[in-house]
GROMACS .gro file of C-alpha atoms in nm:
model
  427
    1UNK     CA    1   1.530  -2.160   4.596
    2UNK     CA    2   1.872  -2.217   4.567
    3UNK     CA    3   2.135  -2.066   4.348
    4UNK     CA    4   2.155  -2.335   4.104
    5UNK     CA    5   1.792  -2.353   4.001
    6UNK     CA    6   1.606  -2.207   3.789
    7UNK     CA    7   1.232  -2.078   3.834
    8UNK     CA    8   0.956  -2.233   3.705
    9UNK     CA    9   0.658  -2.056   3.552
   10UNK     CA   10   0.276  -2.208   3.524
   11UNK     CA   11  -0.029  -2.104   3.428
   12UNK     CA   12  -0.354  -2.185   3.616
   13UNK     CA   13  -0.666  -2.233   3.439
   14UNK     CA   14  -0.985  -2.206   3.694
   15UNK     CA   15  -1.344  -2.208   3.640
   16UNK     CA   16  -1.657  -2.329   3.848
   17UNK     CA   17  -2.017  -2.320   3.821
   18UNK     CA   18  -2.386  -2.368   3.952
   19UNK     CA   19  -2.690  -2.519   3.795
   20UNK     CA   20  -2.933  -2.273   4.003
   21UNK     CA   21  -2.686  -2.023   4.093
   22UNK     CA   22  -2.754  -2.101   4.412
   23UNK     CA   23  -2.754  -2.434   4.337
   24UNK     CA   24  -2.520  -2.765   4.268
   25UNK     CA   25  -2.188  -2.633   4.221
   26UNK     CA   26  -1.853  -2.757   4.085
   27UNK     CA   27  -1.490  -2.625   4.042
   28UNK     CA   28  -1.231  -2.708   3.779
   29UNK     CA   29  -0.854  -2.627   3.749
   30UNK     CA   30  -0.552  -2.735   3.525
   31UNK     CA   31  -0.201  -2.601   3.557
   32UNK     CA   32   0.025  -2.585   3.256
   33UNK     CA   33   0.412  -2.549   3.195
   34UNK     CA   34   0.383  -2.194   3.062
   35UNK     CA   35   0.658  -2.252   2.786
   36UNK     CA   36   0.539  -2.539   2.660
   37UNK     CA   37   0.154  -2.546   2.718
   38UNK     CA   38   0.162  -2.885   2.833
   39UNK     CA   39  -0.080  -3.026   3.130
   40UNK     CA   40   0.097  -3.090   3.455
   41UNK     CA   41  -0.192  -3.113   3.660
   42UNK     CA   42  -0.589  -3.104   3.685
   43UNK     CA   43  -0.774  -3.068   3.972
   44UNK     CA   44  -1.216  -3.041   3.983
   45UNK     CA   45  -1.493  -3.112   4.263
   46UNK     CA   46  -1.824  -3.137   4.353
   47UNK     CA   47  -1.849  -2.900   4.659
   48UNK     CA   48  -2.261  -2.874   4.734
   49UNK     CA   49  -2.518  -2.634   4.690
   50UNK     CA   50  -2.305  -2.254   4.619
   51UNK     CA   51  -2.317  -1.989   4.378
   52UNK     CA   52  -2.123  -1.954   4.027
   53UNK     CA   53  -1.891  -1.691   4.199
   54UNK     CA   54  -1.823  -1.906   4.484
   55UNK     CA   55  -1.728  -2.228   4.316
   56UNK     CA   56  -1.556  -1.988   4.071
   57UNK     CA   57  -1.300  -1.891   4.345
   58UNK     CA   58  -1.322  -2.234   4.491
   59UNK     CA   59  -1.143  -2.317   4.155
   60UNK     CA   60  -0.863  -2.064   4.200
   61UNK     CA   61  -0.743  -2.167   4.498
   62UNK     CA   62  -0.742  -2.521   4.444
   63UNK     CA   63  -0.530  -2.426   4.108
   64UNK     CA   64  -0.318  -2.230   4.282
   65UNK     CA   65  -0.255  -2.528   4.549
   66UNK     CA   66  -0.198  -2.760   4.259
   67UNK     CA   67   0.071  -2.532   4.144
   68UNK     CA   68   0.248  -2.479   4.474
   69UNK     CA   69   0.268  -2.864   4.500
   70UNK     CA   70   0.425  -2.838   4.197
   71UNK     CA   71   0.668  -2.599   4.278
   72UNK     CA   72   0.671  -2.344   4.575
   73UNK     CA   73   0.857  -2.112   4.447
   74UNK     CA   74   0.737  -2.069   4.117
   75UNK     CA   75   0.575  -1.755   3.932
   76UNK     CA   76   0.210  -1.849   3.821
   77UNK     CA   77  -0.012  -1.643   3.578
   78UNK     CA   78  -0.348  -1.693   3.670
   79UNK     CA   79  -0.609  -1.702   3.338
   80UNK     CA   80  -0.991  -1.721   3.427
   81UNK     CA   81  -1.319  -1.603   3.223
   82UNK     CA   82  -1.454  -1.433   3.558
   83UNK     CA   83  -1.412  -1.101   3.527
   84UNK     CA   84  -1.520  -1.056   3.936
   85UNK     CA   85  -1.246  -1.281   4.041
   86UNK     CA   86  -0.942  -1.118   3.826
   87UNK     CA   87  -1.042  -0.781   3.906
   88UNK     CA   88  -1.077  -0.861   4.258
   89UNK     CA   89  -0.754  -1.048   4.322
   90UNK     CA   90  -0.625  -0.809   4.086
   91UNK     CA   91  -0.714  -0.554   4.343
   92UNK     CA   92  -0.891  -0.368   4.147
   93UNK     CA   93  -1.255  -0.432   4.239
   94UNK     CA   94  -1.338  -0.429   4.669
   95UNK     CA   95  -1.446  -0.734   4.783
   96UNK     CA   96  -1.787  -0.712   4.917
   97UNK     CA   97  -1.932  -1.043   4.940
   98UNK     CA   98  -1.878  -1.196   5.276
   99UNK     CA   99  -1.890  -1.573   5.162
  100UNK     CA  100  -1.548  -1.401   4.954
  101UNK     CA  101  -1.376  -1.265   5.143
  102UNK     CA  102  -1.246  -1.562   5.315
  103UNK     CA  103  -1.168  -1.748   4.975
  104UNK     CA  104  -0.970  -1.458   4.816
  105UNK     CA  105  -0.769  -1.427   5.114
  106UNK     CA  106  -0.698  -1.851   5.073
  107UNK     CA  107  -0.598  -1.758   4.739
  108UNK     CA  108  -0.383  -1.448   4.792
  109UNK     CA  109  -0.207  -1.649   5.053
  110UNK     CA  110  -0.072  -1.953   4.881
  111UNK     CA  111   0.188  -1.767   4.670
  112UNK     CA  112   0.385  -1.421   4.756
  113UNK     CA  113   0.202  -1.151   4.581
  114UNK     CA  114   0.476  -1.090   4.320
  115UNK     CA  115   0.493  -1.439   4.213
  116UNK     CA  116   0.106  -1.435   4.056
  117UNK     CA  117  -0.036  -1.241   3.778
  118UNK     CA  118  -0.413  -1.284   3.686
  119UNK     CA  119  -0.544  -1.219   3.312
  120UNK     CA  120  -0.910  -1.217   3.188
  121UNK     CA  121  -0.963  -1.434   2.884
  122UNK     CA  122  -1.301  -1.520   2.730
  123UNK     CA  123  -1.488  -1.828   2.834
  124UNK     CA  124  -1.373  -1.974   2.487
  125UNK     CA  125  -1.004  -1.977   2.569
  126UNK     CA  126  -1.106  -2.097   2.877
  127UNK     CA  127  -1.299  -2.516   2.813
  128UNK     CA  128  -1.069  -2.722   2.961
  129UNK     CA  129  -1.140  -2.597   3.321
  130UNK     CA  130  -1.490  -2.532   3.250
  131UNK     CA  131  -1.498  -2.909   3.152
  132UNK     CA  132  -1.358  -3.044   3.461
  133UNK     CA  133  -1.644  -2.821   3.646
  134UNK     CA  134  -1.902  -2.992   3.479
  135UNK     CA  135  -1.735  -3.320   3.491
  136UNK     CA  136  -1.697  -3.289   3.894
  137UNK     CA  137  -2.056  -3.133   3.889
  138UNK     CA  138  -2.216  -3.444   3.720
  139UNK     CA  139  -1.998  -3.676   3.918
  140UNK     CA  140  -2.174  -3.512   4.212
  141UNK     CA  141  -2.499  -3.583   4.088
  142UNK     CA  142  -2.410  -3.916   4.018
  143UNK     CA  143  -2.356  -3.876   4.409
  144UNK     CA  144  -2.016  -4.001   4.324
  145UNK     CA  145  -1.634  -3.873   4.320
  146UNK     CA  146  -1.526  -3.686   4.074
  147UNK     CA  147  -1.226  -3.952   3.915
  148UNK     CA  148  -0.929  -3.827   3.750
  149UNK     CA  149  -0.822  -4.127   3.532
  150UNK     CA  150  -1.243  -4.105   3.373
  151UNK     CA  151  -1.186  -3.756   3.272
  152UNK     CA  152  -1.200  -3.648   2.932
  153UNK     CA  153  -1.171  -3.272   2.938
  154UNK     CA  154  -0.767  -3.273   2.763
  155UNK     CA  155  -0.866  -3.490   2.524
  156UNK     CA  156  -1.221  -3.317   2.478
  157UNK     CA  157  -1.102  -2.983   2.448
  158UNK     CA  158  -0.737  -2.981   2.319
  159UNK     CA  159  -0.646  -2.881   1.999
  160UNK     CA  160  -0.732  -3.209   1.794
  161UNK     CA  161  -1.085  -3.179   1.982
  162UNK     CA  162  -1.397  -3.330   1.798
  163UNK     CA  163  -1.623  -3.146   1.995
  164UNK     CA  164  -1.636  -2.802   2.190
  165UNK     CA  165  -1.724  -2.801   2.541
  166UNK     CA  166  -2.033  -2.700   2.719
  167UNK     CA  167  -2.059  -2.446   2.945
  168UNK     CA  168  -2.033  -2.457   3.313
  169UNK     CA  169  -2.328  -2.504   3.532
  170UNK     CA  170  -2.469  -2.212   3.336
  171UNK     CA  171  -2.444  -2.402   3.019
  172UNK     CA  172  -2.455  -2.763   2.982
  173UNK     CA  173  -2.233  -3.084   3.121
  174UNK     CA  174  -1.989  -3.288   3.000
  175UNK     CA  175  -1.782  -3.588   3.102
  176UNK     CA  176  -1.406  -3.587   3.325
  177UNK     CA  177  -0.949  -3.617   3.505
  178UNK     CA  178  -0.729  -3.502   3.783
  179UNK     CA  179  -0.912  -3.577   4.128
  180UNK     CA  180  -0.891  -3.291   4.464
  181UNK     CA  181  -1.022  -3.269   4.753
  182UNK     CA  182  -1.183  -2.989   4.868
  183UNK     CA  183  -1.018  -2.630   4.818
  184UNK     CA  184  -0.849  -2.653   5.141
  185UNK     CA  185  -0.620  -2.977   4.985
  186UNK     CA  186  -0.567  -3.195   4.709
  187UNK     CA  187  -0.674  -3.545   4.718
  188UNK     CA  188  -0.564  -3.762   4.404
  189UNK     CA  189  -0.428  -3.567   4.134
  190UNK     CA  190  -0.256  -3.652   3.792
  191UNK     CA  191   0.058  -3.537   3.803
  192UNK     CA  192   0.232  -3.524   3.455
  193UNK     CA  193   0.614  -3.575   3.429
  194UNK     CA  194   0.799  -3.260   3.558
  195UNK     CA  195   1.076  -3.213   3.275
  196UNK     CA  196   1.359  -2.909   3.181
  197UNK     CA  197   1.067  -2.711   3.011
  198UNK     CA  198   0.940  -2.638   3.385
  199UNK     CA  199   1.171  -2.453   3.401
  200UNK     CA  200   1.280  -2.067   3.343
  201UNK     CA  201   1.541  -1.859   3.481
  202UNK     CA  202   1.478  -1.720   3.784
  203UNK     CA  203   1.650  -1.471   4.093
  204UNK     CA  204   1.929  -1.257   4.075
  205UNK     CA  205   2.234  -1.521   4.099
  206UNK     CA  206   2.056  -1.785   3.897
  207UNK     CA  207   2.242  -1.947   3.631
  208UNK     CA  208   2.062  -2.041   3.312
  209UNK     CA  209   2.067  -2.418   3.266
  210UNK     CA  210   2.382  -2.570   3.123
  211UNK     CA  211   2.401  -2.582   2.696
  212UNK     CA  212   2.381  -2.951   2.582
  213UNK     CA  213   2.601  -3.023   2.341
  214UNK     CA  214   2.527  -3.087   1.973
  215UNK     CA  215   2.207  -3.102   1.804
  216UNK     CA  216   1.908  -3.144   2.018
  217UNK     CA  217   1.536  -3.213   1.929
  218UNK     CA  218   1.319  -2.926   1.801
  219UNK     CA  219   1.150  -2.744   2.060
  220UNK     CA  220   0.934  -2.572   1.825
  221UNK     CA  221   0.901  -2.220   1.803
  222UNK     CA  222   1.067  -2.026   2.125
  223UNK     CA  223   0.986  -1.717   2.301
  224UNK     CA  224   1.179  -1.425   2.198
  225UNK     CA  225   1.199  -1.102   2.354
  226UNK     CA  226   1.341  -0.791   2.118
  227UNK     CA  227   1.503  -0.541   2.370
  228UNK     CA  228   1.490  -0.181   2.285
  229UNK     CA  229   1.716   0.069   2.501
  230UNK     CA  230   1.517   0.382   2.518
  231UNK     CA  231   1.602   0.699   2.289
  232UNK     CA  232   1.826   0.976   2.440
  233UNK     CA  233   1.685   1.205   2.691
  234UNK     CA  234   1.842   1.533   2.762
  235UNK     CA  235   2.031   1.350   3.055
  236UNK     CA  236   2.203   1.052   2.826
  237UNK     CA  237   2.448   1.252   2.668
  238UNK     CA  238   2.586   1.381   2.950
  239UNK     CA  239   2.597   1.049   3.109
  240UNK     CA  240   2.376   1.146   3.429
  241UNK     CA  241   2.213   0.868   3.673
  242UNK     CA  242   1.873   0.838   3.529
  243UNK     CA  243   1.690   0.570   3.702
  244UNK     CA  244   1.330   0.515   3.801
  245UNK     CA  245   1.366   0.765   4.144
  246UNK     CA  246   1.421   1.057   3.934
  247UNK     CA  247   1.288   1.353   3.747
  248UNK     CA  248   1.110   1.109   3.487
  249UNK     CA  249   1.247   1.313   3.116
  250UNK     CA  250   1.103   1.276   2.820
  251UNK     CA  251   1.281   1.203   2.453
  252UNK     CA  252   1.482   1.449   2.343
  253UNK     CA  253   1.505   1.579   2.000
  254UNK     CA  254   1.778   1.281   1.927
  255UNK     CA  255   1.596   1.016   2.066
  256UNK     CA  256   1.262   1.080   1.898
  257UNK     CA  257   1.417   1.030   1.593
  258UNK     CA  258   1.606   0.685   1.758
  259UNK     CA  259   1.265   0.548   1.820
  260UNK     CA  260   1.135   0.661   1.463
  261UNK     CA  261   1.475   0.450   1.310
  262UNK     CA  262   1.379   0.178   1.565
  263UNK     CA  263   1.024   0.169   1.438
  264UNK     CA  264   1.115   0.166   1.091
  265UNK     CA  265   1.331  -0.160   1.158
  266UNK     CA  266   1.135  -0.341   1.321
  267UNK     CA  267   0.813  -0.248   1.094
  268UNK     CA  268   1.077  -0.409   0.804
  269UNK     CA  269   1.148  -0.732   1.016
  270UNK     CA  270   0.821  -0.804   1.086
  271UNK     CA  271   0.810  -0.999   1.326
  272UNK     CA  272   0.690  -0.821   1.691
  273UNK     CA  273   0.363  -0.957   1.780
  274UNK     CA  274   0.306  -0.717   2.074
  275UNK     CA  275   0.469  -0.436   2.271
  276UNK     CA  276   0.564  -0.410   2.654
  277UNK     CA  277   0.708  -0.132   2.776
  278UNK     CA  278   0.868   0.013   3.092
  279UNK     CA  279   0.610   0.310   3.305
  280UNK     CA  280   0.848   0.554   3.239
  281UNK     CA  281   0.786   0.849   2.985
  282UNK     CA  282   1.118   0.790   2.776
  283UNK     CA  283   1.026   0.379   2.749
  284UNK     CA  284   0.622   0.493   2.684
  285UNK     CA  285   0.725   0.755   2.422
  286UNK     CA  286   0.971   0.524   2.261
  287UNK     CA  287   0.734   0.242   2.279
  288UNK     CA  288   0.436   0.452   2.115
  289UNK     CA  289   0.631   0.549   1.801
  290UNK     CA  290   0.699   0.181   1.733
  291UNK     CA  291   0.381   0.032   1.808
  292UNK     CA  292   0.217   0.310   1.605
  293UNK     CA  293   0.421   0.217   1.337
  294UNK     CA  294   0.312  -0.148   1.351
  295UNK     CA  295  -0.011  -0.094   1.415
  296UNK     CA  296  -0.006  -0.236   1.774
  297UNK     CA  297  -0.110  -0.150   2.171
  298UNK     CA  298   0.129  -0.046   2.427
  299UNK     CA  299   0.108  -0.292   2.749
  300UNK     CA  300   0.300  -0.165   3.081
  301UNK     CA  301   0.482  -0.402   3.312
  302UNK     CA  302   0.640  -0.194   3.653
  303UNK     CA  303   0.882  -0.458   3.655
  304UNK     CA  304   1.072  -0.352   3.325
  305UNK     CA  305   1.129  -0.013   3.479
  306UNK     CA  306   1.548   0.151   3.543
  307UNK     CA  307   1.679   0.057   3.883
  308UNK     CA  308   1.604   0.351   4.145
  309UNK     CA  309   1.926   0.559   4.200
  310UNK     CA  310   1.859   0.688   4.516
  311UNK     CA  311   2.055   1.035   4.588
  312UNK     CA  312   2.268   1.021   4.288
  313UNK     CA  313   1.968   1.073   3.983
  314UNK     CA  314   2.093   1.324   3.814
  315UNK     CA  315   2.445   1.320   3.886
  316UNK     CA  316   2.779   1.235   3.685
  317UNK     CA  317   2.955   0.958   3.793
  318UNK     CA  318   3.189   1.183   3.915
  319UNK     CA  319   3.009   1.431   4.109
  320UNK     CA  320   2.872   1.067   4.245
  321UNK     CA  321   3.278   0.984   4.317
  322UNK     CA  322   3.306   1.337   4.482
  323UNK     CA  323   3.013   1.340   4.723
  324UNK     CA  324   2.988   0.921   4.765
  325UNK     CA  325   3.269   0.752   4.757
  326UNK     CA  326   3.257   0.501   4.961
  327UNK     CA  327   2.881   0.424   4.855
  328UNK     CA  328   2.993   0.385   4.531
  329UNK     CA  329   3.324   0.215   4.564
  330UNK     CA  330   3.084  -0.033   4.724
  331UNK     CA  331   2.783  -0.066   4.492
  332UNK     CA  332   3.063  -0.141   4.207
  333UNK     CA  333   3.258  -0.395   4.422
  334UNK     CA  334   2.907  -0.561   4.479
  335UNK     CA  335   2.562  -0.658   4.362
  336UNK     CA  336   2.388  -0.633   4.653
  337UNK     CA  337   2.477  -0.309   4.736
  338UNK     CA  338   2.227   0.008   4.693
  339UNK     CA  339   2.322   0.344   4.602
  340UNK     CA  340   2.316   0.616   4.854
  341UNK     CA  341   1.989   0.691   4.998
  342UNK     CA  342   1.812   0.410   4.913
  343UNK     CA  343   1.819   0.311   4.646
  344UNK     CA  344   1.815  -0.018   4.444
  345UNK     CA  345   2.104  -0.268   4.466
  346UNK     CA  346   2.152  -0.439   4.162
  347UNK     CA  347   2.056  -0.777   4.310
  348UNK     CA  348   1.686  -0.657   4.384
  349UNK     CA  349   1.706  -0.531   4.019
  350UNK     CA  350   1.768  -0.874   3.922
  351UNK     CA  351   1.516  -1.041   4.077
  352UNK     CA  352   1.219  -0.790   3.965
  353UNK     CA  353   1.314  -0.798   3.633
  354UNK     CA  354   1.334  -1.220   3.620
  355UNK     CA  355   0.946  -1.199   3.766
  356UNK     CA  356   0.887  -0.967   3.492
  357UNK     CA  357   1.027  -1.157   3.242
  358UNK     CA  358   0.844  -1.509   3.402
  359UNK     CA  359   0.500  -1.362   3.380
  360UNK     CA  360   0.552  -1.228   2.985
  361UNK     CA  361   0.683  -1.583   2.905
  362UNK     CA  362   0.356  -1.703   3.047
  363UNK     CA  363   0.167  -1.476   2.914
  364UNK     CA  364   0.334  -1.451   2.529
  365UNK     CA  365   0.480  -1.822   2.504
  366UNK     CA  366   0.619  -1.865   2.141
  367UNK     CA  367   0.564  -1.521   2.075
  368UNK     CA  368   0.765  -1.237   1.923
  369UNK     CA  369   0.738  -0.942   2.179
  370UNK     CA  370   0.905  -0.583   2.156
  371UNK     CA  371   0.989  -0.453   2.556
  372UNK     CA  372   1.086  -0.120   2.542
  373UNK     CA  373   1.334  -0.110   2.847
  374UNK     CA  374   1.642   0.035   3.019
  375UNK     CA  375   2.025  -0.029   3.014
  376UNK     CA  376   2.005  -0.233   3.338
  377UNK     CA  377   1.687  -0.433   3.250
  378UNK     CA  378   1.830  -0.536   2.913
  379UNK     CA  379   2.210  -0.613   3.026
  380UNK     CA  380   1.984  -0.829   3.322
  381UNK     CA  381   1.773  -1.011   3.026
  382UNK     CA  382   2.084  -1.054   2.877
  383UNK     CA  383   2.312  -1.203   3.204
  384UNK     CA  384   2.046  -1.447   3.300
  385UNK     CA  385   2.031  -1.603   2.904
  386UNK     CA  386   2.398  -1.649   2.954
  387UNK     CA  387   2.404  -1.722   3.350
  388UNK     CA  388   2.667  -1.490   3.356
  389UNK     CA  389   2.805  -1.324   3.703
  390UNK     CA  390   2.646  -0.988   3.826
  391UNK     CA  391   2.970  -0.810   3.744
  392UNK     CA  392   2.918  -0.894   3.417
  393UNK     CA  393   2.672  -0.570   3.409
  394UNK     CA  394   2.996  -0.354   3.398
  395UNK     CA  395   3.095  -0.565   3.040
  396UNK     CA  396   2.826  -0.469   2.840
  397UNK     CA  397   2.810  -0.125   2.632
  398UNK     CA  398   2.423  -0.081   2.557
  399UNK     CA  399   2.387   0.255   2.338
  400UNK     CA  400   2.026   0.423   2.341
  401UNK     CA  401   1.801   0.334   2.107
  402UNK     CA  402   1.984  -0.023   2.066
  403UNK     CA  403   1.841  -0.351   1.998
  404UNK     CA  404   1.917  -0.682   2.128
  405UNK     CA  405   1.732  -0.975   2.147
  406UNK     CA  406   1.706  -1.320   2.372
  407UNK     CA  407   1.521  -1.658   2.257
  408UNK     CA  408   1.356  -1.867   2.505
  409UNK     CA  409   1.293  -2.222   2.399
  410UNK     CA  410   1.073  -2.485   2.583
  411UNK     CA  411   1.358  -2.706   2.810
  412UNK     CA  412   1.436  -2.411   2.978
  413UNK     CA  413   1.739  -2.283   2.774
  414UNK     CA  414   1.797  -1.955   2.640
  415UNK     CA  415   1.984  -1.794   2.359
  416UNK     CA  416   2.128  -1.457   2.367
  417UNK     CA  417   2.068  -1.369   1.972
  418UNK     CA  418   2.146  -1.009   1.961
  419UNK     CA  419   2.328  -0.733   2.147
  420UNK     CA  420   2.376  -0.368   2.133
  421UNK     CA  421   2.260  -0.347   1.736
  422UNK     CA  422   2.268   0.008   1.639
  423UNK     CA  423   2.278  -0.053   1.263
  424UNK     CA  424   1.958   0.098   1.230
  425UNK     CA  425   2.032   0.446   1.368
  426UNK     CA  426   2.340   0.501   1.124
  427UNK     CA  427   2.281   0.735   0.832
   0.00000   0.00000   0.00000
């Protein structure tokens, strides 16, 4: 990818099916701009006699291959209603099925591992793939093609639908759009018009897309991420290195009561629809207060976690200039350097926390979301909205137990709405 673009995010909708289980067996896929919702591309065959779990993965990788036409390099969250397959590609579950095997490693190999995410949903949120399953199924029976420009499953089971769909081959059949060949490549496929809502922000030297002047259209309701800093630990006061390679404190006395004050806000605003929160104990502690307060679940994403350190968590900047200096004159003359031992440079930073932030716009598109973070996650949330430098790190003041907050709207822009609000801690 080069340094002007941005990343793309999609989400992949799979499902497949047998009527016999064994027995004649279909797959269906769709991939949709993740900020937008809009179909980009649908994919379904008829591939023979097989079982549900094998046309079910037969699915997933032909989704997945429709999205890397798309795009190579973008970030894909994967939503199916097959438990077996998420939890397996998930790594979660061992693959013991020797028909499998072979498919999951097809599928784990068509994107880098950190660019897909998978997500169980129930087989309700899940029609229009099931659709195009039984569409290529009865195409099959038909002893015919399944034909993209016959299809009905958008129209069938979008939002204005008249009529639900049926299940998969263990349910029903239905009629069908976006022709493949078999898993191993796409044949004909419908292709929607790629447009500035494909895409997101995306490495560490990425520039958000350029503002257009004056009004534009509405976009409709964007994407916005609330950032919370963290309360105090005993460390923040004295100003110590306190990254994700260290001792791993909990709130202090001070920053319990910054996450209370934060909870109160935001239980007064509300508006936060869910809660994401770094693996760390100070994020998790902070994070619980609030979503206690609002009545809500804690989700963890190891991407929102504080750059690693290396050797100097714990230290003062200057015992850091007294032992290091020419590691440190280094990491602050450039991004891509890493602090002494190992470390994290701030350009590897970058580009975890843009995945992170590609696979919660997937998942919460037009969405109000709380993620309880750290100073160099937030100022990176914050850089990226503005495609501002990497230097620009050393601008920002972020104070613990601060709020700010970035909008992301469905061409691909973002707004940086909020920064460094303490209003709410004052007496």
């Amino acid at each position: 990818m080069s340094g002007g673009q941005v990343r793309r995010t999609f989400v992949v909708e799979a499902d497949g099916g047998s009527r016999g289980n064994p027995g004649p067996a279909g797959y269906g896929a769709v991939v949709k701009d993740a900020a937008s919702g809009g179909t980009l591309r649908e994919t379904a065959e008829f591939i023979g006699r097989a079982t549900n779990n094998v046309a079910e993965y037969r699915g997933l990788v032909a989704g997945l291959r429709a999205a890397h036409e798309l795009d190579s390099d973008a970030a894909v969250l994967v939503r199916m209603d097959s438990k077996l397959v998420v939890e397996q590609m998930s790594g979660r579950w061992k693959i013991k099925h020797p028909d499998m095997r072979p498919l999951a490693a097809e599928a784990a190999a068509v994107f880098p591992p950190d660019a897909v995410s998978y997500e169980w949903i129930p087989r309700e949120e899940n029609k229009h793939a099931d659709r195009l399953a039984n569409e290529a199924m009865d195409a099959g029976k038909r002893g015919a093609r399944w034909e993209p420009d016959a299809s009905r499953a958008e129209l069938d089971t979008g939002p204005g639908a008249g009529r639900s769909g049926s299940g998969t081959g263990r349910g029903g059949s239905t009629a069908g759009r976006t022709g493949s060949g078999a898993a191993g490549g796409t044949g004909s496929a419908a292709t929607a018009p790629s447009s500035a809502a494909d895409d997101g922000p995306g490495t560490a030297g990425t520039a958000a897309p350029a503002a257009r002047p004056g009004w534009g259209p509405d976009l409709g309701t964007p994407t916005t991420f609330v950032l919370l800093r963290h309360g105090e630990t005993p460390l923040t006061p004295e100003k110590r290195f306190s990254g994700s390679g260290g001792s791993d404190p909990e709130l202090s006395a001070v920053g319990r009561r910054q996450a209370a004050a934060a909870a109160e806000a935001l239980a007064a605003r509300g508006t936060v629809q869910a809660v994401v929160a770094s693996p760390l104990r100070r994020c998790q502690e902070t994070a619980a207060a609030v979503a206690d307060r609002l009545g809500l679940s804690v989700r963890t994403d190891e991407g929102l976690r504080e750059t690693d350190f290396g050797a100097w968590e714990g230290l003062t900047f200057a015992e850091v200039r007294e032992r290091h200096p020419e590691d440190l004159d280094a990491w602050l003359a450039s991004a891509g350097a890493r602090p002494t031992g190992g470390g994290e440079s701030f350009e590897e930073v970058a580009r975890r926390v843009a995945v992170a932030r590609d696979k919660l716009l997937a998942r919460y598109a037009g969405r109000t979301v709380l993620l309880v973070t750290h100073v160099t996650p937030v100022k990176t949330l914050a850089r990226l909205a503005l495609g501002a430098p990497a230097e620009a790190l050393f601008r920002m003041e972020l104070s613990a137990g601060s709020l700010s907050a970035v909008a992301y709207y469905a061409d691909g822009n973002a707004s940086l709405r909020l920064l460094n609000d303490t209003g709410h801690l004052r007496p």
